[in-house]
GROMACS .gro file of C-alpha atoms in nm:
model
  311
    1UNK     CA    1   0.244  -3.138   4.056
    2UNK     CA    2   0.188  -2.784   3.946
    3UNK     CA    3   0.568  -2.718   3.898
    4UNK     CA    4   0.598  -3.059   3.704
    5UNK     CA    5   0.308  -2.940   3.474
    6UNK     CA    6   0.468  -2.599   3.414
    7UNK     CA    7   0.808  -2.768   3.341
    8UNK     CA    8   0.655  -3.008   3.097
    9UNK     CA    9   0.467  -2.717   2.905
   10UNK     CA   10   0.808  -2.518   2.880
   11UNK     CA   11   0.986  -2.819   2.742
   12UNK     CA   12   0.715  -2.879   2.496
   13UNK     CA   13   0.710  -2.523   2.389
   14UNK     CA   14   1.090  -2.522   2.357
   15UNK     CA   15   1.072  -2.850   2.141
   16UNK     CA   16   0.810  -2.699   1.924
   17UNK     CA   17   1.017  -2.395   1.874
   18UNK     CA   18   1.338  -2.574   1.802
   19UNK     CA   19   1.163  -2.784   1.528
   20UNK     CA   20   1.018  -2.479   1.376
   21UNK     CA   21   1.372  -2.333   1.340
   22UNK     CA   22   1.521  -2.633   1.215
   23UNK     CA   23   1.236  -2.781   0.976
   24UNK     CA   24   1.032  -2.457   0.898
   25UNK     CA   25   0.865  -2.599   0.587
   26UNK     CA   26   0.775  -2.932   0.753
   27UNK     CA   27   0.649  -2.732   1.052
   28UNK     CA   28   0.409  -2.510   0.815
   29UNK     CA   29   0.306  -2.819   0.612
   30UNK     CA   30   0.168  -2.988   0.941
   31UNK     CA   31  -0.045  -2.699   0.992
   32UNK     CA   32  -0.146  -2.661   0.628
   33UNK     CA   33  -0.278  -3.017   0.633
   34UNK     CA   34  -0.519  -2.909   0.883
   35UNK     CA   35  -0.618  -2.591   0.696
   36UNK     CA   36  -0.477  -2.379   0.957
   37UNK     CA   37  -0.164  -2.156   0.998
   38UNK     CA   38   0.063  -2.128   1.294
   39UNK     CA   39  -0.101  -1.794   1.385
   40UNK     CA   40  -0.437  -1.964   1.390
   41UNK     CA   41  -0.571  -1.793   1.066
   42UNK     CA   42  -0.763  -2.004   0.813
   43UNK     CA   43  -0.551  -2.025   0.487
   44UNK     CA   44  -0.763  -1.754   0.296
   45UNK     CA   45  -0.787  -1.509   0.571
   46UNK     CA   46  -0.593  -1.194   0.578
   47UNK     CA   47  -0.453  -1.038   0.911
   48UNK     CA   48  -0.626  -0.759   1.086
   49UNK     CA   49  -0.614  -0.432   0.906
   50UNK     CA   50  -0.628  -0.067   1.036
   51UNK     CA   51  -0.589   0.270   0.860
   52UNK     CA   52  -0.551   0.616   1.037
   53UNK     CA   53  -0.560   0.927   0.821
   54UNK     CA   54  -0.365   1.243   0.889
   55UNK     CA   55  -0.074   1.062   1.050
   56UNK     CA   56   0.179   1.343   0.949
   57UNK     CA   57   0.042   1.704   1.028
   58UNK     CA   58   0.305   1.869   0.827
   59UNK     CA   59   0.194   1.678   0.506
   60UNK     CA   60  -0.061   1.779   0.278
   61UNK     CA   61  -0.205   1.420   0.288
   62UNK     CA   62  -0.106   1.125   0.497
   63UNK     CA   63  -0.194   0.796   0.634
   64UNK     CA   64  -0.068   0.502   0.861
   65UNK     CA   65  -0.181   0.168   0.739
   66UNK     CA   66  -0.113  -0.172   0.921
   67UNK     CA   67  -0.184  -0.524   0.801
   68UNK     CA   68  -0.085  -0.745   1.084
   69UNK     CA   69   0.254  -0.609   1.204
   70UNK     CA   70   0.331  -0.467   0.849
   71UNK     CA   71   0.308  -0.090   0.895
   72UNK     CA   72   0.334   0.173   0.623
   73UNK     CA   73   0.339   0.555   0.680
   74UNK     CA   74   0.246   0.747   0.359
   75UNK     CA   75   0.273   1.112   0.315
   76UNK     CA   76   0.207   1.370   0.022
   77UNK     CA   77   0.367   1.695  -0.025
   78UNK     CA   78   0.232   1.926  -0.286
   79UNK     CA   79   0.463   2.168  -0.498
   80UNK     CA   80   0.398   2.405  -0.803
   81UNK     CA   81   0.578   2.314  -1.114
   82UNK     CA   82   0.586   2.400  -1.466
   83UNK     CA   83   0.391   2.131  -1.663
   84UNK     CA   84   0.545   1.943  -1.952
   85UNK     CA   85   0.484   2.039  -2.321
   86UNK     CA   86   0.330   1.711  -2.380
   87UNK     CA   87   0.085   1.759  -2.097
   88UNK     CA   88   0.039   2.113  -2.058
   89UNK     CA   89  -0.294   2.092  -1.868
   90UNK     CA   90  -0.172   1.805  -1.625
   91UNK     CA   91   0.001   1.775  -1.313
   92UNK     CA   92   0.241   1.504  -1.199
   93UNK     CA   93   0.296   1.229  -0.918
   94UNK     CA   94   0.637   1.120  -0.801
   95UNK     CA   95   0.639   0.800  -0.602
   96UNK     CA   96   0.920   0.679  -0.356
   97UNK     CA   97   0.918   0.378  -0.125
   98UNK     CA   98   1.164   0.385   0.160
   99UNK     CA   99   1.272   0.068   0.377
  100UNK     CA  100   1.486   0.227   0.666
  101UNK     CA  101   1.702  -0.026   0.890
  102UNK     CA  102   1.428  -0.020   1.164
  103UNK     CA  103   1.184  -0.208   0.942
  104UNK     CA  104   1.353  -0.543   0.945
  105UNK     CA  105   1.665  -0.699   1.088
  106UNK     CA  106   1.732  -0.801   0.721
  107UNK     CA  107   1.785  -0.449   0.626
  108UNK     CA  108   2.138  -0.318   0.704
  109UNK     CA  109   2.193   0.057   0.801
  110UNK     CA  110   2.352   0.245   0.505
  111UNK     CA  111   2.246  -0.023   0.246
  112UNK     CA  112   1.923   0.009   0.031
  113UNK     CA  113   1.686  -0.271   0.066
  114UNK     CA  114   1.665  -0.484  -0.247
  115UNK     CA  115   1.273  -0.486  -0.226
  116UNK     CA  116   1.250  -0.103  -0.199
  117UNK     CA  117   1.313  -0.030  -0.594
  118UNK     CA  118   1.091  -0.326  -0.694
  119UNK     CA  119   0.796  -0.204  -0.467
  120UNK     CA  120   0.852   0.146  -0.592
  121UNK     CA  121   0.809   0.032  -0.947
  122UNK     CA  122   0.502  -0.175  -0.872
  123UNK     CA  123   0.338   0.132  -0.697
  124UNK     CA  124   0.424   0.357  -1.006
  125UNK     CA  125   0.293   0.087  -1.246
  126UNK     CA  126  -0.035   0.051  -1.069
  127UNK     CA  127  -0.098   0.436  -0.985
  128UNK     CA  128   0.071   0.580  -1.287
  129UNK     CA  129   0.160   0.480  -1.646
  130UNK     CA  130   0.517   0.409  -1.777
  131UNK     CA  131   0.511   0.755  -1.916
  132UNK     CA  132   0.520   0.918  -1.574
  133UNK     CA  133   0.248   1.172  -1.613
  134UNK     CA  134  -0.024   0.964  -1.771
  135UNK     CA  135  -0.275   0.748  -1.562
  136UNK     CA  136  -0.256   0.379  -1.583
  137UNK     CA  137  -0.572   0.178  -1.633
  138UNK     CA  138  -0.652   0.214  -1.272
  139UNK     CA  139  -0.767   0.582  -1.336
  140UNK     CA  140  -0.720   0.651  -0.965
  141UNK     CA  141  -0.647   1.031  -1.016
  142UNK     CA  142  -0.757   1.264  -1.293
  143UNK     CA  143  -0.427   1.438  -1.370
  144UNK     CA  144  -0.618   1.759  -1.505
  145UNK     CA  145  -0.729   1.819  -1.137
  146UNK     CA  146  -0.369   1.888  -1.057
  147UNK     CA  147  -0.350   2.187  -1.331
  148UNK     CA  148  -0.347   2.522  -1.218
  149UNK     CA  149  -0.273   2.740  -1.537
  150UNK     CA  150  -0.242   2.526  -1.851
  151UNK     CA  151   0.104   2.556  -1.978
  152UNK     CA  152   0.238   2.770  -1.683
  153UNK     CA  153   0.155   2.603  -1.344
  154UNK     CA  154   0.052   2.259  -1.215
  155UNK     CA  155   0.079   2.063  -0.891
  156UNK     CA  156   0.353   1.796  -0.864
  157UNK     CA  157   0.252   1.540  -0.586
  158UNK     CA  158   0.537   1.378  -0.392
  159UNK     CA  159   0.420   1.059  -0.243
  160UNK     CA  160   0.673   0.905   0.012
  161UNK     CA  161   0.597   0.567   0.171
  162UNK     CA  162   0.814   0.450   0.457
  163UNK     CA  163   0.809   0.089   0.582
  164UNK     CA  164   0.818   0.100   0.957
  165UNK     CA  165   0.765  -0.280   1.003
  166UNK     CA  166   0.825  -0.524   0.727
  167UNK     CA  167   0.627  -0.840   0.827
  168UNK     CA  168   0.506  -0.963   0.472
  169UNK     CA  169   0.279  -0.849   0.208
  170UNK     CA  170   0.478  -0.528   0.177
  171UNK     CA  171   0.334  -0.396  -0.152
  172UNK     CA  172  -0.035  -0.471  -0.033
  173UNK     CA  173   0.027  -0.242   0.267
  174UNK     CA  174   0.205   0.015   0.073
  175UNK     CA  175  -0.072   0.058  -0.179
  176UNK     CA  176  -0.328   0.092   0.099
  177UNK     CA  177  -0.140   0.355   0.259
  178UNK     CA  178  -0.100   0.537  -0.062
  179UNK     CA  179  -0.481   0.501  -0.157
  180UNK     CA  180  -0.539   0.628   0.198
  181UNK     CA  181  -0.304   0.924   0.170
  182UNK     CA  182  -0.447   1.029  -0.141
  183UNK     CA  183  -0.812   1.000   0.020
  184UNK     CA  184  -0.675   1.237   0.290
  185UNK     CA  185  -0.504   1.480   0.064
  186UNK     CA  186  -0.618   1.833   0.059
  187UNK     CA  187  -0.461   2.061  -0.222
  188UNK     CA  188  -0.352   2.389  -0.076
  189UNK     CA  189  -0.510   2.715  -0.167
  190UNK     CA  190  -0.302   2.931  -0.401
  191UNK     CA  191  -0.318   3.255  -0.607
  192UNK     CA  192  -0.138   3.475  -0.848
  193UNK     CA  193   0.072   3.759  -0.672
  194UNK     CA  194   0.120   4.087  -0.855
  195UNK     CA  195   0.415   3.943  -1.050
  196UNK     CA  196   0.220   3.646  -1.193
  197UNK     CA  197   0.376   3.407  -0.970
  198UNK     CA  198   0.182   3.131  -0.785
  199UNK     CA  199   0.187   3.165  -0.413
  200UNK     CA  200   0.016   2.983  -0.135
  201UNK     CA  201  -0.255   3.164   0.064
  202UNK     CA  202  -0.443   3.102   0.388
  203UNK     CA  203  -0.799   3.001   0.381
  204UNK     CA  204  -0.882   3.332   0.584
  205UNK     CA  205  -0.741   3.530   0.290
  206UNK     CA  206  -0.960   3.334   0.033
  207UNK     CA  207  -1.272   3.367   0.245
  208UNK     CA  208  -1.216   3.744   0.297
  209UNK     CA  209  -1.157   3.811  -0.074
  210UNK     CA  210  -0.822   3.981   0.000
  211UNK     CA  211  -0.633   3.846  -0.277
  212UNK     CA  212  -0.676   3.939  -0.660
  213UNK     CA  213  -0.688   3.608  -0.831
  214UNK     CA  214  -0.733   3.283  -0.618
  215UNK     CA  215  -0.671   2.974  -0.832
  216UNK     CA  216  -0.875   2.764  -0.591
  217UNK     CA  217  -1.101   2.877  -0.321
  218UNK     CA  218  -0.973   2.712  -0.011
  219UNK     CA  219  -0.823   2.353   0.030
  220UNK     CA  220  -0.985   2.102  -0.206
  221UNK     CA  221  -0.985   1.730  -0.235
  222UNK     CA  222  -0.892   1.496  -0.519
  223UNK     CA  223  -1.162   1.299  -0.697
  224UNK     CA  224  -1.064   0.937  -0.682
  225UNK     CA  225  -1.247   0.775  -0.965
  226UNK     CA  226  -1.122   0.437  -0.905
  227UNK     CA  227  -0.944   0.305  -0.610
  228UNK     CA  228  -0.710  -0.016  -0.640
  229UNK     CA  229  -0.633  -0.244  -0.363
  230UNK     CA  230  -0.397  -0.566  -0.358
  231UNK     CA  231  -0.372  -0.900  -0.209
  232UNK     CA  232  -0.055  -1.109  -0.210
  233UNK     CA  233  -0.098  -1.497  -0.183
  234UNK     CA  234   0.146  -1.784  -0.164
  235UNK     CA  235   0.098  -2.092  -0.366
  236UNK     CA  236   0.256  -2.387  -0.221
  237UNK     CA  237   0.157  -2.740  -0.354
  238UNK     CA  238  -0.232  -2.751  -0.347
  239UNK     CA  239  -0.242  -2.462  -0.087
  240UNK     CA  240  -0.321  -2.094  -0.118
  241UNK     CA  241  -0.228  -1.856   0.157
  242UNK     CA  242  -0.354  -1.510   0.171
  243UNK     CA  243  -0.165  -1.226   0.309
  244UNK     CA  244   0.156  -1.396   0.416
  245UNK     CA  245   0.388  -1.297   0.687
  246UNK     CA  246   0.755  -1.244   0.632
  247UNK     CA  247   0.833  -1.599   0.764
  248UNK     CA  248   0.573  -1.759   0.543
  249UNK     CA  249   0.731  -1.570   0.237
  250UNK     CA  250   1.082  -1.667   0.317
  251UNK     CA  251   0.986  -2.047   0.342
  252UNK     CA  252   0.753  -2.082   0.029
  253UNK     CA  253   0.880  -1.919  -0.277
  254UNK     CA  254   0.569  -1.875  -0.514
  255UNK     CA  255   0.401  -1.542  -0.463
  256UNK     CA  256   0.129  -1.374  -0.678
  257UNK     CA  257  -0.006  -1.024  -0.604
  258UNK     CA  258  -0.353  -0.934  -0.760
  259UNK     CA  259  -0.458  -0.557  -0.781
  260UNK     CA  260  -0.832  -0.501  -0.844
  261UNK     CA  261  -1.019  -0.171  -0.838
  262UNK     CA  262  -1.340  -0.147  -0.622
  263UNK     CA  263  -1.552  -0.239  -0.924
  264UNK     CA  264  -1.381  -0.579  -0.933
  265UNK     CA  265  -1.169  -0.485  -1.257
  266UNK     CA  266  -0.827  -0.643  -1.275
  267UNK     CA  267  -0.552  -0.360  -1.264
  268UNK     CA  268  -0.247  -0.572  -1.226
  269UNK     CA  269  -0.103  -0.928  -1.179
  270UNK     CA  270   0.224  -0.958  -1.048
  271UNK     CA  271   0.429  -1.286  -0.997
  272UNK     CA  272   0.794  -1.234  -0.905
  273UNK     CA  273   0.960  -1.575  -0.979
  274UNK     CA  274   0.895  -1.896  -0.797
  275UNK     CA  275   0.742  -2.202  -0.970
  276UNK     CA  276   0.556  -2.189  -1.291
  277UNK     CA  277   0.177  -2.187  -1.250
  278UNK     CA  278   0.075  -2.495  -1.423
  279UNK     CA  279  -0.304  -2.454  -1.352
  280UNK     CA  280  -0.536  -2.161  -1.385
  281UNK     CA  281  -0.765  -2.253  -1.106
  282UNK     CA  282  -0.490  -2.139  -0.876
  283UNK     CA  283  -0.512  -1.785  -1.033
  284UNK     CA  284  -0.894  -1.782  -1.047
  285UNK     CA  285  -0.896  -1.869  -0.660
  286UNK     CA  286  -0.640  -1.588  -0.589
  287UNK     CA  287  -0.866  -1.330  -0.776
  288UNK     CA  288  -1.158  -1.450  -0.590
  289UNK     CA  289  -0.994  -1.409  -0.260
  290UNK     CA  290  -0.873  -1.059  -0.380
  291UNK     CA  291  -1.251  -0.947  -0.451
  292UNK     CA  292  -1.339  -1.043  -0.118
  293UNK     CA  293  -1.037  -0.850   0.041
  294UNK     CA  294  -1.123  -0.555  -0.178
  295UNK     CA  295  -1.447  -0.528  -0.011
  296UNK     CA  296  -1.287  -0.556   0.335
  297UNK     CA  297  -1.040  -0.284   0.268
  298UNK     CA  298  -1.285  -0.043   0.102
  299UNK     CA  299  -1.518  -0.064   0.415
  300UNK     CA  300  -1.184   0.004   0.641
  301UNK     CA  301  -1.112   0.300   0.419
  302UNK     CA  302  -1.466   0.454   0.451
  303UNK     CA  303  -1.474   0.417   0.812
  304UNK     CA  304  -1.135   0.574   0.851
  305UNK     CA  305  -1.255   0.870   0.631
  306UNK     CA  306  -1.581   0.902   0.840
  307UNK     CA  307  -1.369   0.897   1.165
  308UNK     CA  308  -1.159   1.191   1.020
  309UNK     CA  309  -1.450   1.384   0.927
  310UNK     CA  310  -1.619   1.347   1.266
  311UNK     CA  311  -1.286   1.465   1.436
   0.00000   0.00000   0.00000
């Protein structure tokens, strides 16, 4: 009797798996009609999310962010540059998003992923303005904090984000990792040498007053005046699915991504194709889900910072 039951269960699972592969949309719609998803999540619930700061020891700021299986590694390296004549008292931030072949079977070795430049531009639009060195409305970083000597020296922050596992909602996880990396960032201590050049110094040198002109006393953190978070939703018929997996994104085309700061202010609304949104209530529902998600992500980030300080 036991063997028969096991064989029946296996046959049933094979039939479900075959139906899911052959008719993926119908498979999902059967679940949606019961307000549930195949992974047992309610339609408006995001996947479990974790953030770990200081994931890259050689970087000045870094973080590992996971939303479900989607995994992003963000690292920031600081270099001294000559500021532009248009912004002599400001630094700059350069953002690159990478999708190596290990992140998805759809990404081929030697070929850049189509999503990578799109997500890079989205990140730049949210964190920076189109001018490159001016802040966008999110006001995440005060660029004047990156200035060392007006007109002569400022910091260039190179932010690189690597997708290690691409299982949906890539922009949401990428932005979360970027925000976490900036929260962890410690600007290196530098000083002027005898030739008037900016050079790095150790914290022991600064504390011992063994250097002539320290430009900043020890490593310091940036002030993040506003912190943006994102939530991607799928709109399918009358249903709204928050934080979709890669499978869900491949089956249902209409995606919207809402970016809010921690005060609830709208920073960005992004819709890459799909069906036209004929009703505004769907947009309002997506924004409401994003407000709830922002509170969750803010707490996750605060807890990660607290854990880092305890260590």
